[in-house]
mmCIF file of C-alpha atoms in Angstrom:
data_model
loop_
_atom_site.group_PDB
_atom_site.id
_atom_site.type_symbol
_atom_site.label_atom_id
_atom_site.label_comp_id
_atom_site.label_asym_id
_atom_site.label_seq_id
_atom_site.Cartn_x
_atom_site.Cartn_y
_atom_site.Cartn_z
ATOM 1 C CA MET K 711 72.790 167.872 193.851
ATOM 2 C CA ASP K 712 70.430 167.419 190.895
ATOM 3 C CA LYS K 713 70.539 163.607 191.058
ATOM 4 C CA PRO K 714 70.299 162.790 194.778
ATOM 5 C CA PHE K 715 70.448 159.269 196.180
ATOM 6 C CA LYS K 716 67.103 157.458 196.179
ATOM 7 C CA THR K 717 66.177 154.380 198.176
ATOM 8 C CA PHE K 718 64.650 151.432 196.346
ATOM 9 C CA GLU K 719 61.243 152.374 197.738
ATOM 10 C CA GLU K 720 61.695 155.928 196.448
ATOM 11 C CA GLN K 721 62.681 154.576 193.036
ATOM 12 C CA VAL K 722 59.449 152.577 192.926
ATOM 13 C CA ALA K 723 57.496 155.679 193.903
ATOM 14 C CA ILE K 724 59.076 157.621 191.018
ATOM 15 C CA LEU K 725 58.048 154.935 188.532
ATOM 16 C CA GLU K 726 54.484 154.868 189.848
ATOM 17 C CA SER K 727 54.226 158.665 189.741
ATOM 18 C CA ARG K 728 55.093 158.504 186.063
ATOM 19 C CA GLY K 729 52.373 155.993 185.259
ATOM 20 C CA MET K 730 54.204 152.674 185.520
ATOM 21 C CA ARG K 731 52.545 149.851 187.404
ATOM 22 C CA THR K 732 54.941 148.015 189.735
ATOM 23 C CA ASP K 733 54.504 144.838 191.761
ATOM 24 C CA ALA K 734 55.888 142.978 194.752
ATOM 25 C CA LEU K 735 58.991 141.854 192.835
ATOM 26 C CA THR K 736 60.011 145.306 191.569
ATOM 27 C CA VAL K 737 62.222 146.169 194.558
ATOM 28 C CA GLN K 738 63.868 142.757 194.404
ATOM 29 C CA VAL K 739 64.739 143.276 190.731
ATOM 30 C CA LEU K 740 66.028 146.794 191.351
ATOM 31 C CA LYS K 741 68.269 145.491 194.140
ATOM 32 C CA ARG K 742 69.889 143.041 191.729
ATOM 33 C CA GLU K 743 69.840 144.842 188.391
ATOM 34 C CA GLY K 744 69.835 148.535 189.268
ATOM 35 C CA TYR K 745 67.406 151.305 188.348
ATOM 36 C CA TYR K 746 69.677 152.958 185.795
ATOM 37 C CA SER K 747 70.446 149.753 183.879
ATOM 38 C CA VAL K 748 66.838 148.604 183.619
ATOM 39 C CA ILE K 749 64.837 151.824 183.412
ATOM 40 C CA ASN K 750 67.126 154.259 181.633
ATOM 41 C CA GLY K 751 68.325 151.597 179.250
ATOM 42 C CA TYR K 752 64.964 150.193 178.145
ATOM 43 C CA LYS K 753 62.235 152.741 178.878
ATOM 44 C CA ASP K 754 61.957 154.310 175.409
ATOM 45 C CA PRO K 755 59.476 151.808 173.856
ATOM 46 C CA LEU K 756 57.159 152.277 176.847
ATOM 47 C CA LEU K 757 57.248 156.071 176.992
ATOM 48 C CA ASP K 758 54.363 158.274 175.907
ATOM 49 C CA LYS K 759 56.352 160.873 173.982
ATOM 50 C CA LYS K 760 53.605 163.494 173.895
ATOM 51 C CA ALA K 761 52.779 163.152 177.572
ATOM 52 C CA SER K 762 56.472 163.252 178.465
ATOM 53 C CA THR K 763 56.919 166.510 176.572
ATOM 54 C CA THR K 764 53.897 168.038 178.297
ATOM 55 C CA ALA K 765 54.976 166.856 181.752
ATOM 56 C CA GLY K 766 58.621 167.797 181.298
ATOM 57 C CA SER K 767 59.640 164.364 182.579
ATOM 58 C CA ASP K 768 59.107 160.732 181.679
ATOM 59 C CA ALA K 769 55.501 159.627 181.325
ATOM 60 C CA TYR K 770 54.642 156.034 180.457
ATOM 61 C CA LYS K 771 52.012 154.729 178.115
ATOM 62 C CA PRO K 772 48.735 153.512 179.641
ATOM 63 C CA GLY K 773 49.166 149.961 180.895
ATOM 64 C CA ALA K 774 52.975 150.151 181.146
ATOM 65 C CA THR K 775 54.361 147.763 183.757
ATOM 66 C CA PHE K 776 57.720 147.199 185.362
ATOM 67 C CA THR K 777 57.373 143.546 184.379
ATOM 68 C CA GLU K 778 57.352 144.472 180.689
ATOM 69 C CA ILE K 779 60.343 146.795 180.846
ATOM 70 C CA HIS K 780 62.276 144.150 182.772
ATOM 71 C CA ARG K 781 61.273 141.573 180.142
ATOM 72 C CA LEU K 782 62.847 143.754 177.450
ATOM 73 C CA TYR K 783 65.963 144.123 179.607
ATOM 74 C CA SER K 784 66.160 140.340 180.069
ATOM 75 C CA PHE K 785 65.642 139.732 176.350
ATOM 76 C CA ASP K 786 68.571 141.983 175.543
ATOM 77 C CA ARG K 787 70.808 140.281 178.076
ATOM 78 C CA ASP K 788 69.888 136.865 176.657
ATOM 79 C CA LEU K 789 70.642 138.194 173.173
ATOM 80 C CA ARG K 790 74.086 139.349 174.302
ATOM 81 C CA LEU K 791 74.841 135.948 175.790
ATOM 82 C CA VAL K 792 73.776 134.195 172.584
ATOM 83 C CA MET K 793 75.881 136.452 170.375
ATOM 84 C CA LEU K 794 79.022 136.111 172.486
ATOM 85 C CA ARG K 795 79.260 132.462 171.439
ATOM 86 C CA TYR K 796 79.336 133.349 167.753
ATOM 87 C CA PHE K 797 81.665 136.298 168.226
ATOM 88 C CA SER K 798 84.055 133.870 169.905
ATOM 89 C CA ILE K 799 83.962 131.499 166.924
ATOM 90 C CA ALA K 800 84.450 134.371 164.485
ATOM 91 C CA GLU K 801 87.377 135.692 166.540
ATOM 92 C CA ALA K 802 89.098 132.305 166.600
ATOM 93 C CA THR K 803 88.724 131.971 162.824
ATOM 94 C CA LEU K 804 90.250 135.376 162.114
ATOM 95 C CA LYS K 805 93.153 134.679 164.459
ATOM 96 C CA THR K 806 93.794 131.309 162.840
ATOM 97 C CA ALA K 807 93.585 132.641 159.273
ATOM 98 C CA CYS K 808 95.879 135.594 159.982
ATOM 99 C CA ALA K 809 98.432 133.540 161.901
ATOM 100 C CA TYR K 810 98.525 130.733 159.332
ATOM 101 C CA ARG K 811 98.736 132.840 156.179
ATOM 102 C CA PHE K 812 101.154 135.411 157.595
ATOM 103 C CA SER K 813 103.455 132.741 159.064
ATOM 104 C CA GLU K 814 103.299 130.782 155.802
ATOM 105 C CA ALA K 815 104.425 133.849 153.848
ATOM 106 C CA HIS K 816 107.245 134.649 156.305
ATOM 107 C CA ALA K 817 108.327 131.113 157.203
ATOM 108 C CA ASP K 818 112.039 131.963 156.943
ATOM 109 C CA GLU K 819 111.870 134.944 159.329
ATOM 110 C CA THR K 820 112.134 135.017 163.100
ATOM 111 C CA GLU K 821 109.160 136.783 164.693
ATOM 112 C CA PRO K 822 108.194 138.515 161.440
ATOM 113 C CA TYR K 823 105.249 140.228 163.130
ATOM 114 C CA LEU K 824 107.781 142.585 164.782
ATOM 115 C CA ASN K 825 109.170 143.682 161.407
ATOM 116 C CA LYS K 826 107.522 146.912 160.304
ATOM 117 C CA ASP K 827 108.448 146.176 156.683
ATOM 118 C CA ASN K 828 105.958 143.291 156.729
ATOM 119 C CA TYR K 829 103.015 145.691 157.024
ATOM 120 C CA ARG K 830 101.407 148.353 154.841
ATOM 121 C CA HIS K 831 103.780 150.968 153.493
ATOM 122 C CA ASP K 832 101.372 153.829 154.035
ATOM 123 C CA ASP K 833 102.130 156.910 156.121
ATOM 124 C CA ARG K 834 98.528 157.026 157.321
ATOM 125 C CA TYR K 835 99.010 153.696 159.098
ATOM 126 C CA GLU K 836 102.537 154.192 160.439
ATOM 127 C CA HIS K 837 101.525 155.319 163.921
ATOM 128 C CA TRP K 838 98.949 152.537 164.298
ATOM 129 C CA ILE K 839 101.386 149.881 163.071
ATOM 130 C CA ASP K 840 103.938 151.098 165.615
ATOM 131 C CA GLY K 841 101.244 150.742 168.281
ATOM 132 C CA LEU K 842 100.409 147.176 167.252
ATOM 133 C CA ILE K 843 104.070 146.132 167.274
ATOM 134 C CA SER K 844 104.352 147.736 170.714
ATOM 135 C CA ASP K 845 101.418 145.568 171.844
ATOM 136 C CA PHE K 846 103.246 142.488 170.574
ATOM 137 C CA LYS K 847 106.396 143.512 172.457
ATOM 138 C CA THR K 848 104.356 144.032 175.613
ATOM 139 C CA ALA K 849 102.984 140.492 175.315
ATOM 140 C CA LEU K 850 106.518 139.199 174.858
ATOM 141 C CA GLY K 851 107.768 141.090 177.927
ATOM 142 C CA ARG K 852 110.000 143.338 175.829
ATOM 143 C CA ASN K 853 108.254 146.636 176.370
ATOM 144 C CA PRO K 854 110.041 148.474 179.210
ATOM 145 C CA ARG K 855 107.027 150.738 179.757
ATOM 146 C CA LYS K 856 104.401 148.012 180.187
ATOM 147 C CA THR K 857 104.169 144.767 182.116
ATOM 148 C CA PRO K 858 102.394 141.948 180.269
ATOM 149 C CA ARG K 859 99.605 139.892 181.740
ATOM 150 C CA SER K 860 101.079 136.616 182.953
ATOM 151 C CA LYS K 861 100.215 133.768 180.588
ATOM 152 C CA ALA K 862 101.650 130.277 181.038
ATOM 153 C CA TYR K 863 101.748 129.513 177.307
ATOM 154 C CA LEU K 864 103.806 132.650 176.585
ATOM 155 C CA GLU K 865 106.133 131.933 179.506
ATOM 156 C CA HIS K 866 106.685 128.445 178.129
ATOM 157 C CA TYR K 867 107.748 129.674 174.693
ATOM 158 C CA ARG K 868 109.866 132.490 176.109
ATOM 159 C CA SER K 869 111.690 130.043 178.382
ATOM 160 C CA ASN K 870 112.001 127.005 176.122
ATOM 161 C CA HIS K 871 112.156 128.245 172.524
ATOM 162 C CA ASP K 872 114.074 130.814 170.526
ATOM 163 C CA GLU K 873 110.899 132.651 169.461
ATOM 164 C CA VAL K 874 107.183 132.932 170.126
ATOM 165 C CA PRO K 875 105.244 131.972 166.968
ATOM 166 C CA LEU K 876 102.416 134.218 165.850
ATOM 167 C CA TRP K 877 99.852 131.440 166.299
ATOM 168 C CA VAL K 878 100.777 131.318 170.001
ATOM 169 C CA LEU K 879 100.881 135.089 170.423
ATOM 170 C CA MET K 880 97.441 135.428 168.828
ATOM 171 C CA ARG K 881 95.907 133.753 171.887
ATOM 172 C CA TYR K 882 96.985 136.799 173.888
ATOM 173 C CA MET K 883 95.634 139.382 171.468
ATOM 174 C CA THR K 884 92.118 140.796 171.542
ATOM 175 C CA LEU K 885 89.721 140.716 168.605
ATOM 176 C CA GLY K 886 90.371 144.427 168.119
ATOM 177 C CA GLN K 887 94.126 143.877 167.923
ATOM 178 C CA THR K 888 93.657 140.954 165.541
ATOM 179 C CA PHE K 889 91.442 143.103 163.330
ATOM 180 C CA LYS K 890 94.177 145.748 163.248
ATOM 181 C CA PHE K 891 96.746 143.094 162.332
ATOM 182 C CA TYR K 892 94.624 142.108 159.339
ATOM 183 C CA ASP K 893 93.881 145.694 158.340
ATOM 184 C CA PHE K 894 97.561 146.677 158.555
ATOM 185 C CA GLN K 895 98.720 143.962 156.161
ATOM 186 C CA ASN K 896 99.727 144.813 152.603
ATOM 187 C CA GLU K 897 97.087 144.265 149.945
ATOM 188 C CA SER K 898 98.530 140.940 148.831
ATOM 189 C CA MET K 899 98.335 139.458 152.327
ATOM 190 C CA ARG K 900 94.841 140.843 152.939
ATOM 191 C CA ASN K 901 93.706 139.164 149.715
ATOM 192 C CA THR K 902 95.362 135.913 150.765
ATOM 193 C CA ILE K 903 93.555 135.939 154.104
ATOM 194 C CA ALA K 904 90.262 136.809 152.392
ATOM 195 C CA ARG K 905 90.697 133.842 150.017
ATOM 196 C CA HIS K 906 91.222 131.676 153.095
ATOM 197 C CA PHE K 907 87.732 132.735 154.233
ATOM 198 C CA SER K 908 86.288 132.116 150.766
ATOM 199 C CA ASP K 909 87.691 128.578 150.911
ATOM 200 C CA LEU K 910 86.222 128.045 154.375
ATOM 201 C CA TYR K 911 82.826 129.260 153.182
ATOM 202 C CA ALA K 912 82.882 126.858 150.220
ATOM 203 C CA GLU K 913 83.584 123.932 152.548
ATOM 204 C CA THR K 914 80.225 124.256 154.344
ATOM 205 C CA HIS K 915 77.936 125.932 151.798
ATOM 206 C CA GLU K 916 76.482 124.596 148.568
ATOM 207 C CA LYS K 917 77.236 127.780 146.647
ATOM 208 C CA PRO K 918 80.681 129.385 146.859
ATOM 209 C CA LEU K 919 81.062 133.025 147.815
ATOM 210 C CA ARG K 920 83.932 135.291 146.883
ATOM 211 C CA ILE K 921 84.867 137.218 150.003
ATOM 212 C CA SER K 922 86.945 140.235 149.049
ATOM 213 C CA GLU K 923 89.488 141.746 151.432
ATOM 214 C CA ARG K 924 87.237 144.792 151.774
ATOM 215 C CA LYS K 925 84.144 142.690 152.526
ATOM 216 C CA LEU K 926 86.073 140.789 155.166
ATOM 217 C CA ARG K 927 87.415 144.002 156.710
ATOM 218 C CA LEU K 928 83.952 145.555 156.939
ATOM 219 C CA ALA K 929 82.466 142.362 158.389
ATOM 220 C CA TYR K 930 85.017 142.157 161.180
ATOM 221 C CA ASP K 931 84.871 145.890 161.790
ATOM 222 C CA HIS K 932 81.184 145.443 162.625
ATOM 223 C CA ILE K 933 81.689 142.175 164.499
ATOM 224 C CA LYS K 934 84.320 143.645 166.820
ATOM 225 C CA ASP K 935 82.166 146.693 167.589
ATOM 226 C CA PHE K 936 79.124 144.600 168.466
ATOM 227 C CA ARG K 937 81.293 142.186 170.400
ATOM 228 C CA ASN K 938 82.562 145.104 172.504
ATOM 229 C CA ILE K 939 78.965 146.141 173.216
ATOM 230 C CA CYS K 940 78.280 142.645 174.557
ATOM 231 C CA ALA K 941 81.536 142.484 176.514
ATOM 232 C CA HIS K 942 80.693 145.763 178.285
ATOM 233 C CA ASP K 943 77.124 144.641 178.992
ATOM 234 C CA GLU K 944 75.657 147.534 177.017
ATOM 235 C CA ARG K 945 72.303 147.665 175.233
ATOM 236 C CA LEU K 946 72.516 145.496 172.121
ATOM 237 C CA TYR K 947 69.164 145.067 170.389
ATOM 238 C CA CYS K 948 68.912 148.655 169.111
ATOM 239 C CA ALA K 949 72.636 149.416 168.853
ATOM 240 C CA ARG K 950 74.126 150.926 165.708
ATOM 241 C CA VAL K 951 77.802 150.907 164.746
ATOM 242 C CA SER K 952 80.084 152.312 162.023
ATOM 243 C CA PRO K 953 80.879 156.020 161.682
ATOM 244 C CA SER K 954 77.436 156.626 160.193
ATOM 245 C CA LYS K 955 75.707 154.604 162.952
ATOM 246 C CA SER K 956 73.808 152.768 160.222
ATOM 247 C CA VAL K 957 74.865 149.160 160.845
ATOM 248 C CA SER K 958 72.267 147.229 162.844
ATOM 249 C CA ILE K 959 72.412 143.885 164.593
ATOM 250 C CA ALA K 960 70.680 142.367 161.555
ATOM 251 C CA ASP K 961 73.553 143.604 159.357
ATOM 252 C CA MET K 962 76.056 142.132 161.771
ATOM 253 C CA VAL K 963 74.265 138.763 161.732
ATOM 254 C CA SER K 964 74.698 138.779 157.941
ATOM 255 C CA ASP K 965 78.385 139.582 158.439
ATOM 256 C CA LEU K 966 78.740 136.615 160.771
ATOM 257 C CA GLY K 967 77.067 134.488 158.120
ATOM 258 C CA ILE K 968 80.076 134.831 155.818
ATOM 259 C CA VAL K 969 82.673 133.841 158.431
ATOM 260 C CA LEU K 970 80.896 131.129 160.414
ATOM 261 C CA PRO K 971 80.356 127.534 159.285
ATOM 262 C CA LYS K 972 76.868 127.052 157.921
ATOM 263 C CA SER K 973 75.865 124.877 160.879
ATOM 264 C CA GLU K 974 76.782 127.645 163.317
ATOM 265 C CA THR K 975 74.972 130.277 161.260
ATOM 266 C CA LEU K 976 71.834 128.147 161.313
ATOM 267 C CA ARG K 977 72.147 127.606 165.046
ATOM 268 C CA MET K 978 72.681 131.337 165.635
ATOM 269 C CA THR K 979 69.660 132.432 163.619
ATOM 270 C CA LYS K 980 67.415 129.844 165.248
ATOM 271 C CA GLU K 981 68.489 131.008 168.706
ATOM 272 C CA ILE K 982 67.757 134.629 167.792
ATOM 273 C CA VAL K 983 64.331 133.682 166.425
ATOM 274 C CA THR K 984 63.563 131.724 169.602
ATOM 275 C CA LEU K 985 64.348 134.814 171.696
ATOM 276 C CA LEU K 986 62.222 137.015 169.439
ATOM 277 C CA LEU K 987 59.218 134.705 169.514
ATOM 278 C CA GLY K 988 59.554 134.456 173.274
ATOM 279 C CA ILE K 989 59.408 138.182 173.888
ATOM 280 C CA ALA K 990 56.692 138.698 171.270
ATOM 281 C CA ASN K 991 54.343 136.657 173.452
ATOM 282 C CA ASP K 992 55.200 138.702 176.553
ATOM 283 C CA LEU K 993 54.621 142.230 175.204
ATOM 284 C CA SER K 994 51.414 144.146 175.691
ATOM 285 C CA VAL K 995 52.332 147.844 175.592
ATOM 286 C CA VAL K 996 55.496 147.660 173.525
ATOM 287 C CA ASP K 997 54.881 147.091 169.810
ATOM 288 C CA PHE K 998 56.845 144.005 168.707
ATOM 289 C CA ARG K 999 57.332 145.661 165.309
ATOM 290 C CA ASP K 1000 59.290 148.415 167.077
ATOM 291 C CA ILE K 1001 61.688 145.805 168.465
ATOM 292 C CA LEU K 1002 62.235 144.310 165.021
ATOM 293 C CA ASP K 1003 62.764 147.768 163.498
ATOM 294 C CA ALA K 1004 65.287 148.644 166.194
ATOM 295 C CA MET K 1005 67.213 145.477 165.321
ATOM 296 C CA GLY K 1006 67.022 146.192 161.586
ATOM 297 C CA ILE K 1007 64.936 143.070 160.989
ATOM 298 C CA GLU K 1008 62.277 142.999 158.266
ATOM 299 C CA SER K 1009 60.639 139.844 159.583
ATOM 300 C CA VAL K 1010 61.346 136.948 161.907
ATOM 301 C CA GLU K 1011 61.388 134.645 158.881
ATOM 302 C CA GLY K 1012 64.078 136.857 157.340
ATOM 303 C CA VAL K 1013 66.403 136.066 160.243
ATOM 304 C CA LEU K 1014 66.147 132.365 159.485
ATOM 305 C CA PHE K 1015 66.819 133.044 155.817
ATOM 306 C CA VAL K 1016 70.292 134.352 156.714
ATOM 307 C CA GLY K 1017 71.241 130.850 157.738
ATOM 308 C CA GLU K 1018 70.016 129.129 154.602
#
C-alpha cells in the first residue's frame, strides 16, 4: 500500500522531516481538521519548489510553521462562511425574479413550468429541459422513478390546492436547477428577467446599470459554481471556475455586485477586506501578495471599490 495509515504522531514527524516546525497544538488540530484537508489543501504557498524537486518530496521554506499553514486554512474557511451568506441572497433573488416573471407571463396556465413549449425551442437544450421538468415532477411526487424529499409546504399545496405555484416550488429547487430554469427560457423571457435585475439595481444604486440576459447568465453561472465549492467545503481562495478556469473569486465578487443590493455588496466587500487584513498580519513565510494574486485581487482597496 503506497499510502499506509499514519498515526497523528507519525504525521507530525513527516511534517518535521520536511522542514516544517510544529508545536504542542499540532496534534490537536490534526485530530479535528485532518492532515489531508489542512496540509494537502494549503501547503503550496509554503513549499520550497526547488528543494522539493531535488528531494523528490515536499520540502518547506525556511521558517515554515504548522501555525501558518493552519492560519491559511482557517482564513479560507472563514471566507467560505462569509460568502455563503451572499450566495444565499443572490439565490433567493434569482428564484424570486424567475418565479414572478414566468408566472406573470403564464398567468392563465396551470403549472406552466411543466409545459415544454414554454421553454427554448432548441434541439441542443431538449434533453436538459426534459431533465428539469423531470426534477419538477419529482418535487411534486409525480415521478414514478424518484421519491421526493418530504417538504411540508409542498404537501400543503398538493393536499389543499389544485396546483403548486412556481414560487412555492422554487423553494425546493437548488441554485443550479434555478439557473437552468433561467437559461432554458426563450430569449424574450430571459430578457424580461434580466430587466427585473436592472430595475432592482437601479433601486439601490445612484447610477443605473443595464444587465443583459447574457451578463446575468454568466454572473449566475459563476455564482453557482463558487457556491458549490463552499457547500462542499472545498478550497475557495484560489479556486477558478468556467471552462477556461479563468474566473477568480474577485470576478465572482464583481458578479455578486450586480445582483445584490448595494448595502449587501458593501457589507460583503468590507467583510472580505477584514479577513484579508487579518491574515496579512499573521503571515511570515507566505507572501501576502501571493494570496491576493490567487484570489485575482489587484489590491485590498480594489475590493472595497467593488461596493462603491
